[in-house]
Amino acid sequence: SQKIEQNSEALNIQEGKTATLTCNYTNYSPAYLQWYRQDPGRGPVFLLLIRENEKEKRKERLKVTFDTTLKQSLFHITASQPADSATYLCALQSGAGSYQLTFGKGTKLSVIP
Amino acid sequence: DTEVTQTPKHLVMGMTNKKSLKCEQHMGHRAMYWYKQKAKKPPELMFVYSYEKLSINESVPSRFSPECPNSSLLNLHLHALQPEDSALYLCASSQGPWGLDEQFFGPGTRLTVL
C-alpha cells in the first residue's frame, strides 16, 4: 500500500540552527512533491514544490531535496527563528495526471529562543 | 487577490440540521477542493472540482453534498451529520485542473456536530 512517512512527529531545535525534516514514501511514483506549513487552526500554506527531475530547490532560508532513488525528500530551514515554529507537511501527487494530493502526517517544529 | 475565503469560521450544528459551508476564490483557478482535517491528522481529500465539474469524490458519505455554482464558488451542503464529522473543513484551489500546481488553502471552517 502507499505510504508517506514523516519520521519525526515533533522536532525541537535551538534558534539559529538548521532544522531538517524528512519525508519518506513507498509505493508511489510521484511526479512532484510539495511542502506546506500549517499553523494551529489554520489552513496549510504552500512553501515549495520540487519535480522528480529536480534534485534541489531553494527559496530564501528554505531548501528542499528530492531523491527518487531513496524515495525521500529533505526539507531544511536555515537560521531558524521562533516564528518558524509550525507543523510542516509533505504532500505527494498520487498518480499521473491525478488531482489528488496526499499529505504526510506532518512534523511539528518548535524553535526555542 | 491571492486569497481563498471560507464562511463561516465556526459552525455548531445538531444531527438533524441542514447547513452549508462556502468557499470563494478570485484567482481564476480552475480546480477547487474540499478537505477534512481531524485534530493532529493531515488533511484528507473529499472532493475535487475541475472546470466546475465534479472530478473526484473520495467515497464521501452522501450526507456531504458538494456544489460548484461557478468557477469562483464552492459549497459543501451538510445534512444529518454525525458527531464524528466534527472537524476542520478546508477549501483549496489550484491554477490548473490537473493537480500539478501548488494549492491555496482557505482558513477553514471549524465544524462541531452535537
Coordinates of N, CA, C and O in Angstrom, one line a residue, chain A residues 8-103:
Chain A
S8 N 9.6 12.2 12.0 CA 9.5 12.9 13.3 C 8.2 13.5 13.5 O 7.8 14.3 12.7
E9 N 7.5 13.1 14.6 CA 6.2 13.7 14.9 C 6.5 15.2 15.4 O 5.7 16.1 15.2
A10 N 7.6 15.3 16.2 CA 7.9 16.6 16.7 C 9.4 16.8 16.7 O 10.2 15.8 16.8
L11 N 9.9 18.0 16.5 CA 11.3 18.3 16.4 C 11.5 19.6 17.1 O 10.9 20.6 16.8
N12 N 12.4 19.6 18.1 CA 12.8 20.9 18.8 C 14.2 21.2 18.5 O 15.1 20.4 18.5
I13 N 14.4 22.5 18.1 CA 15.8 22.9 17.8 C 16.0 24.3 18.4 O 15.0 25.1 18.6
Q14 N 17.2 24.7 18.5 CA 17.6 26.0 19.1 C 17.6 27.0 18.0 O 17.9 26.7 16.8
E15 N 17.1 28.2 18.3 CA 17.1 29.3 17.4 C 18.5 29.5 16.7 O 19.5 29.4 17.4
G16 N 18.5 29.7 15.4 CA 19.7 29.9 14.7 C 20.3 28.7 14.0 O 21.1 28.8 13.1
K17 N 19.8 27.5 14.5 CA 20.3 26.3 13.9 C 19.5 25.9 12.7 O 18.5 26.5 12.4
T18 N 20.0 24.9 11.9 CA 19.2 24.4 10.8 C 18.3 23.3 11.2 O 18.8 22.3 11.7
A19 N 17.1 23.4 10.8 CA 16.1 22.3 11.0 C 16.1 21.5 9.8 O 16.0 22.0 8.7
T20 N 16.1 20.2 9.9 CA 16.0 19.2 8.8 C 14.8 18.3 9.1 O 14.8 17.5 10.0
L21 N 13.9 18.3 8.2 CA 12.7 17.4 8.3 C 12.7 16.4 7.1 O 13.2 16.8 6.0
T22 N 12.3 15.2 7.4 CA 12.4 14.1 6.5 C 11.0 13.6 6.0 O 10.1 13.6 6.9
C23 N 10.9 13.3 4.8 CA 9.7 12.7 4.2 C 10.1 11.5 3.4 O 10.8 11.7 2.4
N24 N 9.6 10.4 3.8 CA 9.9 9.1 3.0 C 8.6 8.6 2.5 O 7.5 8.7 3.1
Y25 N 8.6 8.0 1.3 CA 7.4 7.4 0.7 C 7.7 6.0 0.1 O 8.8 5.7 -0.2
T26 N 6.6 5.2 0.1 CA 6.7 3.9 -0.5 C 5.5 3.7 -1.4 O 4.5 4.2 -1.2
N27 N 5.8 2.9 -2.5 CA 4.7 2.6 -3.5 C 4.1 3.8 -4.1 O 2.9 3.8 -4.4
Y28 N 4.9 4.8 -4.3 CA 4.5 6.0 -5.1 C 5.5 6.2 -6.2 O 6.7 5.8 -6.0
S29 N 5.1 6.7 -7.3 CA 6.0 7.3 -8.3 C 5.6 8.7 -8.5 O 5.0 9.0 -9.6
P30 N 5.8 9.6 -7.6 CA 5.3 10.9 -7.7 C 6.0 11.7 -8.8 O 7.2 11.6 -8.9
A31 N 5.2 12.5 -9.5 CA 5.8 13.4 -10.4 C 6.4 14.6 -9.7 O 7.4 15.2 -10.2
Y32 N 5.9 14.9 -8.5 CA 6.4 16.0 -7.8 C 6.0 15.9 -6.3 O 5.2 15.1 -6.0
L33 N 6.7 16.7 -5.5 CA 6.5 16.6 -4.1 C 6.4 18.1 -3.6 O 7.1 19.0 -4.1
Q34 N 5.5 18.3 -2.6 CA 5.3 19.7 -2.1 C 5.5 19.7 -0.6 O 5.3 18.7 0.1
W35 N 5.8 20.8 -0.1 CA 5.9 21.1 1.3 C 5.0 22.2 1.7 O 5.0 23.3 1.0
Y36 N 4.3 22.0 2.8 CA 3.3 23.1 3.3 C 3.7 23.3 4.7 O 4.1 22.4 5.5
R37 N 3.3 24.5 5.2 CA 3.4 24.9 6.6 C 1.9 25.0 7.1 O 1.1 25.6 6.4
Q38 N 1.7 24.5 8.3 CA 0.3 24.7 8.9 C 0.5 25.2 10.3 O 1.1 24.5 11.1
D39 N -0.2 26.3 10.6 CA -0.3 26.8 12.0 C -1.6 26.3 12.6 O -2.5 26.0 11.9
P40 N -1.6 26.2 13.9 CA -2.8 25.6 14.6 C -4.1 26.3 14.2 O -4.2 27.6 14.2
G41 N -5.1 25.5 13.8 CA -6.4 26.1 13.4 C -6.5 26.8 12.1 O -7.5 27.5 11.8
R42 N -5.4 26.7 11.3 CA -5.3 27.4 10.0 C -5.2 26.5 8.9 O -4.8 25.3 9.1
G43 N -5.4 26.9 7.7 CA -5.2 26.1 6.5 C -3.7 26.0 6.2 O -2.9 26.9 6.5
P44 N -3.3 24.9 5.5 CA -1.9 24.8 5.1 C -1.5 26.0 4.2 O -2.3 26.4 3.4
V45 N -0.2 26.3 4.2 CA 0.3 27.4 3.3 C 1.4 26.7 2.5 O 2.4 26.1 3.1
F46 N 1.3 26.9 1.2 CA 2.3 26.3 0.3 C 3.7 26.9 0.5 O 3.8 28.2 0.6
L47 N 4.7 26.1 0.5 CA 6.1 26.6 0.6 C 6.9 26.3 -0.6 O 7.5 27.2 -1.2
L48 N 7.1 25.1 -1.0 CA 7.9 24.7 -2.1 C 7.4 23.5 -2.8 O 6.8 22.6 -2.2
L49 N 7.6 23.4 -4.1 CA 7.3 22.3 -5.0 C 8.6 21.9 -5.7 O 9.3 22.7 -6.2
I50 N 8.8 20.6 -5.7 CA 10.0 20.1 -6.4 C 9.6 18.9 -7.3 O 8.8 18.1 -6.9
R51 N 10.1 18.9 -8.5 CA 9.7 17.9 -9.5 C 10.6 16.8 -9.5 O 11.7 16.9 -9.0
E52 N 10.2 15.7 -10.0 CA 11.0 14.4 -10.0 C 12.4 14.6 -10.6 O 13.3 13.9 -10.3
N53 N 12.5 15.5 -11.6 CA 13.7 15.6 -12.3 C 14.6 16.8 -11.7 O 15.6 17.1 -12.2
E54 N 14.2 17.3 -10.5 CA 14.9 18.3 -9.8 C 15.5 17.7 -8.6 O 14.9 16.9 -7.9
K55 N 16.8 18.0 -8.3 CA 17.4 17.4 -7.1 C 17.2 18.3 -5.9 O 17.2 17.9 -4.8
E56 N 17.2 19.6 -6.2 CA 17.2 20.6 -5.1 C 16.4 21.9 -5.5 O 16.5 22.3 -6.7
K57 N 15.8 22.5 -4.5 CA 15.1 23.8 -4.8 C 15.3 24.6 -3.5 O 15.3 24.1 -2.4
R58 N 15.5 25.9 -3.8 CA 15.7 26.8 -2.7 C 14.7 28.0 -2.8 O 14.3 28.5 -3.8
K59 N 14.4 28.5 -1.6 CA 13.6 29.8 -1.5 C 13.9 30.4 -0.2 O 13.6 29.9 0.9
E60 N 14.7 31.5 -0.3 CA 15.1 32.2 0.9 C 15.8 31.3 1.9 O 16.8 30.7 1.5
R61 N 15.3 31.1 3.1 CA 16.0 30.2 4.1 C 15.6 28.8 3.9 O 16.0 27.9 4.7
L62 N 14.8 28.4 3.0 CA 14.2 27.1 2.8 C 15.0 26.4 1.7 O 15.3 27.0 0.6
K63 N 15.2 25.1 1.9 CA 15.8 24.2 0.8 C 15.1 22.9 0.9 O 14.9 22.3 2.0
V64 N 14.8 22.3 -0.3 CA 14.2 21.0 -0.3 C 15.0 20.2 -1.3 O 15.4 20.7 -2.3
T65 N 15.2 18.9 -0.9 CA 15.9 18.0 -1.9 C 14.9 16.8 -2.1 O 14.0 16.6 -1.3
F66 N 15.1 16.2 -3.2 CA 14.2 15.1 -3.7 C 15.1 14.0 -4.3 O 15.7 14.2 -5.3
D67 N 15.1 12.9 -3.6 CA 15.8 11.7 -4.1 C 14.9 10.6 -4.5 O 14.4 9.9 -3.6
T68 N 14.6 10.4 -5.8 CA 13.6 9.4 -6.2 C 14.1 8.0 -6.0 O 13.4 7.1 -6.0
T69 N 15.5 7.9 -5.9 CA 16.0 6.5 -5.7 C 15.8 6.1 -4.3 O 15.4 5.0 -4.0
L70 N 16.1 7.0 -3.4 CA 15.9 6.7 -1.9 C 14.4 6.9 -1.6 O 14.0 6.5 -0.4
K71 N 13.6 7.5 -2.4 CA 12.2 7.8 -2.2 C 12.1 8.7 -0.9 O 11.4 8.3 0.1
Q72 N 12.9 9.8 -1.0 CA 13.0 10.6 0.2 C 13.1 12.1 -0.2 O 13.8 12.4 -1.2
S73 N 12.5 13.0 0.6 CA 12.7 14.4 0.5 C 13.2 14.9 1.8 O 12.7 14.5 2.9
L74 N 14.1 15.8 1.8 CA 14.6 16.5 3.0 C 14.2 18.0 2.9 O 14.4 18.6 1.8
F75 N 13.7 18.6 3.9 CA 13.3 20.0 4.0 C 14.1 20.7 5.0 O 14.2 20.2 6.2
H76 N 14.9 21.7 4.6 CA 15.8 22.4 5.6 C 15.3 23.8 5.8 O 14.9 24.5 4.8
I77 N 15.4 24.3 7.0 CA 15.2 25.7 7.3 C 16.5 26.1 8.0 O 16.8 25.7 9.1
T78 N 17.2 27.0 7.3 CA 18.4 27.5 7.9 C 18.2 28.8 8.8 O 17.1 29.4 8.6
A79 N 19.1 29.0 9.7 CA 19.0 30.2 10.6 C 17.6 30.2 11.2 O 16.9 31.3 11.0
S80 N 17.1 29.1 11.8 CA 15.7 29.0 12.2 C 15.4 30.1 13.2 O 16.2 30.5 14.0
Q81 N 14.1 30.5 13.2 CA 13.6 31.5 14.1 C 12.4 31.0 14.8 O 11.7 30.1 14.3
P82 N 12.0 31.5 16.0 CA 10.8 31.1 16.7 C 9.6 31.2 15.8 O 8.7 30.3 15.9
A83 N 9.5 32.1 14.9 CA 8.4 32.3 14.0 C 8.3 31.1 13.0 O 7.2 31.0 12.4
D84 N 9.3 30.3 12.9 CA 9.2 29.1 12.0 C 8.5 28.0 12.7 O 8.3 26.9 12.1
S85 N 8.2 28.1 14.0 CA 7.5 27.0 14.7 C 6.1 26.8 14.1 O 5.3 27.7 14.0
A86 N 5.9 25.6 13.7 CA 4.6 25.2 13.0 C 4.7 23.7 12.7 O 5.7 23.1 13.0
T87 N 3.7 23.2 12.1 CA 3.7 21.9 11.6 C 4.0 21.9 10.1 O 3.4 22.7 9.4
Y88 N 4.9 21.1 9.7 CA 5.3 21.1 8.2 C 4.8 19.7 7.6 O 5.1 18.7 8.2
L89 N 4.1 19.9 6.5 CA 3.5 18.7 5.9 C 4.2 18.5 4.5 O 4.3 19.4 3.8
C90 N 4.5 17.3 4.2 CA 4.9 17.0 2.8 C 3.7 16.3 2.1 O 2.8 15.7 2.8
A91 N 3.6 16.5 0.9 CA 2.5 16.0 0.1 C 2.9 15.5 -1.3 O 3.8 16.1 -1.9
L92 N 2.4 14.4 -1.7 CA 2.7 13.8 -3.0 C 1.5 13.7 -3.9 O 0.4 13.5 -3.4
Q93 N 1.7 13.9 -5.2 CA 0.7 13.7 -6.1 C 0.5 12.1 -6.2 O 1.5 11.4 -6.3
S94 N -0.7 11.7 -6.2 CA -1.0 10.3 -6.1 C -0.7 9.5 -7.4 O -0.4 8.3 -7.3
G95 N -0.9 10.1 -8.5 CA -0.7 9.3 -9.8 C -0.6 10.3 -10.9 O -0.9 11.5 -10.8
A96 N -0.2 9.8 -12.1 CA -0.1 10.6 -13.3 C -1.4 11.3 -13.6 O -2.4 10.7 -13.7
G97 N -1.3 12.6 -13.8 CA -2.5 13.4 -14.1 C -3.5 13.4 -13.0 O -4.7 13.8 -13.3
S98 N -3.1 13.1 -11.8 CA -4.1 13.0 -10.7 C -4.3 14.3 -10.1 O -3.3 15.1 -10.0
Y99 N -5.5 14.6 -9.7 CA -5.7 15.8 -8.9 C -5.4 15.7 -7.4 O -5.4 16.6 -6.7
Q100 N -5.2 14.4 -7.1 CA -5.1 14.1 -5.6 C -3.8 14.3 -5.0 O -2.8 13.8 -5.5
L101 N -3.7 15.2 -4.0 CA -2.5 15.4 -3.2 C -2.7 14.6 -1.9 O -3.8 14.8 -1.2
T102 N -1.8 13.8 -1.6 CA -1.9 13.0 -0.3 C -0.8 13.6 0.6 O 0.4 13.6 0.2
F103 N -1.2 13.9 1.8 CA -0.3 14.5 2.8 C 0.2 13.5 3.8 O -0.4 12.5 4.2

